[in-house]
PDB file of C-alpha atoms in Angstrom:
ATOM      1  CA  UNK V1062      35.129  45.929 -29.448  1.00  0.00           C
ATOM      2  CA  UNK V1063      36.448  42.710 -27.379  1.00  0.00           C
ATOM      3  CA  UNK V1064      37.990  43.297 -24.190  1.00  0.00           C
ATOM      4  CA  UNK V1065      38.073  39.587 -23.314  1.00  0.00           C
ATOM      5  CA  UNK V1066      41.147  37.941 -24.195  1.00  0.00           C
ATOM      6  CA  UNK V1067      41.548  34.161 -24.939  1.00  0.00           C
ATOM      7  CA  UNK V1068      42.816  33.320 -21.808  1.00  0.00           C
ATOM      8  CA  UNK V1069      39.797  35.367 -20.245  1.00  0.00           C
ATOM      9  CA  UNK V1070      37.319  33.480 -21.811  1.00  0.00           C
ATOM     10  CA  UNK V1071      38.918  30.346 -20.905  1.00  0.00           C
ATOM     11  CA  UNK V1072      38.941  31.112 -17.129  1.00  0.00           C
ATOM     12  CA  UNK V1073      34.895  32.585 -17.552  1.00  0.00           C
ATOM     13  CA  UNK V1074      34.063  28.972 -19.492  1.00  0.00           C
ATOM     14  CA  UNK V1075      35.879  26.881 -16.945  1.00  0.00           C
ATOM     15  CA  UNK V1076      33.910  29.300 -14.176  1.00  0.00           C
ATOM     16  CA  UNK V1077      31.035  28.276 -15.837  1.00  0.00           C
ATOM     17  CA  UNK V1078      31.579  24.750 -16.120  1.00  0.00           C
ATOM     18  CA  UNK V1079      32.353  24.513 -12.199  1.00  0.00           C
ATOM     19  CA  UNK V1080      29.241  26.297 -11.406  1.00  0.00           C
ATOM     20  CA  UNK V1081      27.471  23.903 -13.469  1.00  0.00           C
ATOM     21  CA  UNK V1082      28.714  20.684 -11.716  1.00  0.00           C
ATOM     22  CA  UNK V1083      28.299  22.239  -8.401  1.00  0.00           C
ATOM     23  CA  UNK V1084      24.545  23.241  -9.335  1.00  0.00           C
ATOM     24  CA  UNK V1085      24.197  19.292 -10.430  1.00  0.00           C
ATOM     25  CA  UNK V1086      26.279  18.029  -7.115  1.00  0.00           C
ATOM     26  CA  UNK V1087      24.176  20.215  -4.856  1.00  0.00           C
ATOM     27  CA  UNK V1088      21.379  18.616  -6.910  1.00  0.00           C
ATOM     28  CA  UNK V1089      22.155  15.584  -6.282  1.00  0.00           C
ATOM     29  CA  UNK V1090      22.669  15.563  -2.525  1.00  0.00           C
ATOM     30  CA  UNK V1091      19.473  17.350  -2.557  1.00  0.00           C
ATOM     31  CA  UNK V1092      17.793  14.251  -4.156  1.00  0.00           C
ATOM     32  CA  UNK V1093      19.607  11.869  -1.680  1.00  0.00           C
ATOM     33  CA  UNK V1094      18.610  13.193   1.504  1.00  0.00           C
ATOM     34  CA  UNK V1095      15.013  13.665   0.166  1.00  0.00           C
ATOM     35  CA  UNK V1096      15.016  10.493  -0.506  1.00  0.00           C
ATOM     36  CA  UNK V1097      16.766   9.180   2.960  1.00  0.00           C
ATOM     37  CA  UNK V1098      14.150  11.529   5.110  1.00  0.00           C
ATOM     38  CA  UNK V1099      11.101  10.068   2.889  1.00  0.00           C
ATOM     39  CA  UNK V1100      12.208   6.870   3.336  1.00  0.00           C
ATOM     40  CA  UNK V1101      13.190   7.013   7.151  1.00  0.00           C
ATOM     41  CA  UNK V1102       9.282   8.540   7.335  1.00  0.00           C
ATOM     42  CA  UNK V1103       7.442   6.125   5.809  1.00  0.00           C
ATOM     43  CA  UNK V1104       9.576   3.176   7.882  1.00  0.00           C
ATOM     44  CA  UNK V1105       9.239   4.851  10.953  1.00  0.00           C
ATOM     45  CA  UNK V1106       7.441   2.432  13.348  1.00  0.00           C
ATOM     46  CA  UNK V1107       4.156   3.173  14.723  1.00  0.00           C
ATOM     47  CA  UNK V1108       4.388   3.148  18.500  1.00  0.00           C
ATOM     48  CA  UNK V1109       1.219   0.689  18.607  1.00  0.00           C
ATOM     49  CA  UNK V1110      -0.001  -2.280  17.067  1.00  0.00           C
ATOM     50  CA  UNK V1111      -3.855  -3.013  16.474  1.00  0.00           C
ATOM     51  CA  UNK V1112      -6.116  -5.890  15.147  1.00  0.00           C
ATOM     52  CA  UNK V1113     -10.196  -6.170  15.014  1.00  0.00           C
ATOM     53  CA  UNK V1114     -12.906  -7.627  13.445  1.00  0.00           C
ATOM     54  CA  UNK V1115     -16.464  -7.213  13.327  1.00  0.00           C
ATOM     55  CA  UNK V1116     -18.844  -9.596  15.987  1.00  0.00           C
ATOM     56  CA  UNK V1117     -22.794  -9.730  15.335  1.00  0.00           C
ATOM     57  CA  UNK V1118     -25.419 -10.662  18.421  1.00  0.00           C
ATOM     58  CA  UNK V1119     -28.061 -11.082  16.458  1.00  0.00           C
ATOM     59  CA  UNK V1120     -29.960 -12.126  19.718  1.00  0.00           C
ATOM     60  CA  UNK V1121     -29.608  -7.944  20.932  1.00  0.00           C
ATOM     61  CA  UNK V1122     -29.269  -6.901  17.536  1.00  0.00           C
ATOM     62  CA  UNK V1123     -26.284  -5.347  18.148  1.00  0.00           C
ATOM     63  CA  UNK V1124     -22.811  -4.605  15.890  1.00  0.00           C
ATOM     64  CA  UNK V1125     -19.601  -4.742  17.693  1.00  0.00           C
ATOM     65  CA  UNK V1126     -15.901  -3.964  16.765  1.00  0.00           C
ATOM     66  CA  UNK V1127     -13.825  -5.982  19.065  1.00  0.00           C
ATOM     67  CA  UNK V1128     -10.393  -4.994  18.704  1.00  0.00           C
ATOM     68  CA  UNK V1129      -6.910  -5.161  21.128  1.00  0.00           C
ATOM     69  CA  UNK V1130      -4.696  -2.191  21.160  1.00  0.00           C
ATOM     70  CA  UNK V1131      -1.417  -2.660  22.034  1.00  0.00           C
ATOM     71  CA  UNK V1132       1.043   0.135  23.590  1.00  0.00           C
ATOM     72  CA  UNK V1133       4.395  -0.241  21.943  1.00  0.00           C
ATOM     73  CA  UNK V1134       6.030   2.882  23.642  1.00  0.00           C
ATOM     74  CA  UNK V1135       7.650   3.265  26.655  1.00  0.00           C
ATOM     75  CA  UNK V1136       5.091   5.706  27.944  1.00  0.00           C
ATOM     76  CA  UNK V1137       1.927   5.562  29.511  1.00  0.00           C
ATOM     77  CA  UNK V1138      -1.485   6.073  26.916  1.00  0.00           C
ATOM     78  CA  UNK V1139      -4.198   8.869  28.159  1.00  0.00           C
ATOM     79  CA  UNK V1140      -6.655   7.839  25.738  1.00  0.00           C
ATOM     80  CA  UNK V1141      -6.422   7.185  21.620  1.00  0.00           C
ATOM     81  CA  UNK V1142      -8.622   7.398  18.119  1.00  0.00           C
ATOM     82  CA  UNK V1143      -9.267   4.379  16.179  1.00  0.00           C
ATOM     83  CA  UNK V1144     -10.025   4.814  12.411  1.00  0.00           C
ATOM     84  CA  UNK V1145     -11.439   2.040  10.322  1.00  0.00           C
ATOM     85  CA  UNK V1146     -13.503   1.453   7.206  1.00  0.00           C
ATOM     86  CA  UNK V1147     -16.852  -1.243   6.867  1.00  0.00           C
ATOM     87  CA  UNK V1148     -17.612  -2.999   3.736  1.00  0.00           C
ATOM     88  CA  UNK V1149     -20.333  -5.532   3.093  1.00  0.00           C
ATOM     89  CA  UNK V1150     -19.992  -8.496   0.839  1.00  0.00           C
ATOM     90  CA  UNK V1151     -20.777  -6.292  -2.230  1.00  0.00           C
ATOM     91  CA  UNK V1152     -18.182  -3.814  -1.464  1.00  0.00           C
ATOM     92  CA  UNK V1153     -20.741  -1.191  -0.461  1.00  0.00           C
ATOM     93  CA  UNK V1154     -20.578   1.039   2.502  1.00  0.00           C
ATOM     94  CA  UNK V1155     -23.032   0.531   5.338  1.00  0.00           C
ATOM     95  CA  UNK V1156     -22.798   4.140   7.294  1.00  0.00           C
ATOM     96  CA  UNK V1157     -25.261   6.139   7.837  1.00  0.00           C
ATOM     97  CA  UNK V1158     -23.145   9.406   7.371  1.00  0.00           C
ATOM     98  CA  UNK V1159     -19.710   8.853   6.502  1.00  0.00           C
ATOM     99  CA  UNK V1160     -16.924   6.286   4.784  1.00  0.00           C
ATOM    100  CA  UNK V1161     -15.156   5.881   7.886  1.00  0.00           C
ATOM    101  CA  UNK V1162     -15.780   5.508  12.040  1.00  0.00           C
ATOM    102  CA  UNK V1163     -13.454   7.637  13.941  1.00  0.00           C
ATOM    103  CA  UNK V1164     -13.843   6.627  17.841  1.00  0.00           C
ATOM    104  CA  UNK V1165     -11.826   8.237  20.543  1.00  0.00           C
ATOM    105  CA  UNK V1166     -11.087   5.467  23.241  1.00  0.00           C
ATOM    106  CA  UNK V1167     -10.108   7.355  26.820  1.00  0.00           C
ATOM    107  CA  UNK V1168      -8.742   4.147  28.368  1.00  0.00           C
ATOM    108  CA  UNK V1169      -5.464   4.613  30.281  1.00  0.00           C
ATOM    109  CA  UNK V1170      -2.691   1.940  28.525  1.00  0.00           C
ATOM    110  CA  UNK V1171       0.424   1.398  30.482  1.00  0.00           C
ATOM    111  CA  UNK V1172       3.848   1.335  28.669  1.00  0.00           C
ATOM    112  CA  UNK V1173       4.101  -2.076  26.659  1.00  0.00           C
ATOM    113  CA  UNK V1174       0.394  -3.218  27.689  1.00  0.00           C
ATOM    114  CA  UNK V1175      -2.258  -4.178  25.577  1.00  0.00           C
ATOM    115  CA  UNK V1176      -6.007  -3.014  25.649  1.00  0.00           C
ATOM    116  CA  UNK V1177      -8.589  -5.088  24.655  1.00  0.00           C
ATOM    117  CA  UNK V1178     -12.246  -4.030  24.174  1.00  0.00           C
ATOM    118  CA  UNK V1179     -15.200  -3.647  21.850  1.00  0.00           C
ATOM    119  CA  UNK V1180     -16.952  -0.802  20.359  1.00  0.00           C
ATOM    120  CA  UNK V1181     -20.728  -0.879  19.815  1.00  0.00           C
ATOM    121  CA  UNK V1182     -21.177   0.082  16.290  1.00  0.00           C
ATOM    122  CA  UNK V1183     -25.168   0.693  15.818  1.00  0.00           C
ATOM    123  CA  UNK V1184     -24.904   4.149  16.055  1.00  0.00           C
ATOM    124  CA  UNK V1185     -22.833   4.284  13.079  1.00  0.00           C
ATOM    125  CA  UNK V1186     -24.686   1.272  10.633  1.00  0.00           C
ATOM    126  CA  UNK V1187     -27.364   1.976   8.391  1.00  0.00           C
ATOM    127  CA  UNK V1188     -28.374  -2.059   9.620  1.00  0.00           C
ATOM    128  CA  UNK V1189     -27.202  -4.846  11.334  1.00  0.00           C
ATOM    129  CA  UNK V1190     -26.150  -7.708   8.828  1.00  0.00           C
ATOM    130  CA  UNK V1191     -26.491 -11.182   9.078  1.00  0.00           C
ATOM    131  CA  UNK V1192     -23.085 -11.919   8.344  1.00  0.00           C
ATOM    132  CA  UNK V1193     -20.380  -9.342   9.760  1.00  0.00           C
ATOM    133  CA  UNK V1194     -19.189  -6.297   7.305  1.00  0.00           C
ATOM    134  CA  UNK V1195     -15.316  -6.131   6.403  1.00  0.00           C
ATOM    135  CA  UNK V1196     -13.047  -3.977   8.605  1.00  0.00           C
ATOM    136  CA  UNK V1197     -10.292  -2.260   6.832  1.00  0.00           C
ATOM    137  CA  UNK V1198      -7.576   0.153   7.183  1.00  0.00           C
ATOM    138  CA  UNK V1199      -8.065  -0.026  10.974  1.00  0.00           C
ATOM    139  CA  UNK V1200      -5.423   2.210  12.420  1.00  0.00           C
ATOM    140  CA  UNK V1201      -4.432   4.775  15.143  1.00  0.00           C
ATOM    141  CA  UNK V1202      -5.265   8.353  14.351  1.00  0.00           C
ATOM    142  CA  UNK V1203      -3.847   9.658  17.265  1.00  0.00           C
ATOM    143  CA  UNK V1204      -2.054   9.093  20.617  1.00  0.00           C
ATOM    144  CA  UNK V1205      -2.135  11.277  23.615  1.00  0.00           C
ATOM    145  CA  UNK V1206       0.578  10.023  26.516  1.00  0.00           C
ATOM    146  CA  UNK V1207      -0.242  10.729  30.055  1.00  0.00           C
ATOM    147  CA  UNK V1208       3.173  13.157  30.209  1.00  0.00           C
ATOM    148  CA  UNK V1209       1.802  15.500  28.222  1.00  0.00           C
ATOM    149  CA  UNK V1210       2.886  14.261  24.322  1.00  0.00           C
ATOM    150  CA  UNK V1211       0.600  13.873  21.353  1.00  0.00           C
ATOM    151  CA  UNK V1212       1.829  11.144  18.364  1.00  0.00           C
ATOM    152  CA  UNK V1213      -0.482  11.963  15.179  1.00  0.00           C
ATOM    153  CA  UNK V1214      -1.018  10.163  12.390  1.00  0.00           C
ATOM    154  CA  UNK V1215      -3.923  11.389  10.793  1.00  0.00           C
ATOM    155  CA  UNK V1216      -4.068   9.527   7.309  1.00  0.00           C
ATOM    156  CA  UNK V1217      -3.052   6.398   8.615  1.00  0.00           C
ATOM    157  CA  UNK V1218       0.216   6.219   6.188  1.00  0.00           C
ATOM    158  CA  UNK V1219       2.153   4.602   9.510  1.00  0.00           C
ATOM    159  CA  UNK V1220       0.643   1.240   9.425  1.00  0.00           C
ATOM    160  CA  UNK V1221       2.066   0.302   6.758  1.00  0.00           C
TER     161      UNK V1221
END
């Protein structure tokens, strides 16, 4: 027995039909603003810039990273973790434990200043070279601001 009528099964295939573009067009927008937030993530801009390179006294025998921070924000830096990688000429790693050095600097930074210092790296070589390793991927693992506020970027993805 068929209680639907033609003009009933018209009206339940054009139902269909308009559920199926609005499934597509809800989709769709999905996609987009995925793609806009994703996008507007990955070019956000860090709220620092850093450069540093590696400096040997052979004379003390010790392993530096001299580096300048500086504060791009409008607020005043607490203190801050630098994250970088060493490579010697062969592409090897020269740490005695890990990949990486992770160093927490508590140096006060005002608002649109620059910081710069040098970190003595022995602690974390397995030797002192003749020639200076390779730093790379040298970034900013975390901010804290004297007000209070914490900016984290743990993996680094900001720098670039």
């Amino acid at each position: 027995l068929n209680l639907a009528s033609p003009l009933c099964k018209k009206c339940m295939e054009a139902q269909y039909t308009k559920v199926q573009f609005h499934r597509k067009a809800k989709l769709i927008l999905n996609s987009f603003l995925c793609f806009f937030v994703v996008t507007n993530l990955l070019n956000a801009k860090a709220p620092y810039s850093i450069v540093g390179e590696m400096e040997i006294n052979h004379k003390t025998e010790e392993a530096f990273l001299e580096y300048t921070f500086c504060n791009d924000s409008k607020k005043v830096v607490k203190d801050f973790t630098i994250v970088f990688y060493v490579f010697d000429s062969d592409g090897d790693v020269p740490l005695k434990n890990k990949n990486n050095i992770v160093v927490r600097i508590q140096m006060e930074v005002g608002a649109k200043e620059e910081l710069s210092d040098k970190i003595k790296l022995n602690e974390y070589l397995s030797y002192i070279p003749e020639e200076p390793f390779f730093v790379d991927y040298l970034y900013v693992s975390s901010i804290n601001y004297i007000e209070g506020t914490l900016w984290n970027d743990p993996f680094g993805f900001e720098v670039f």
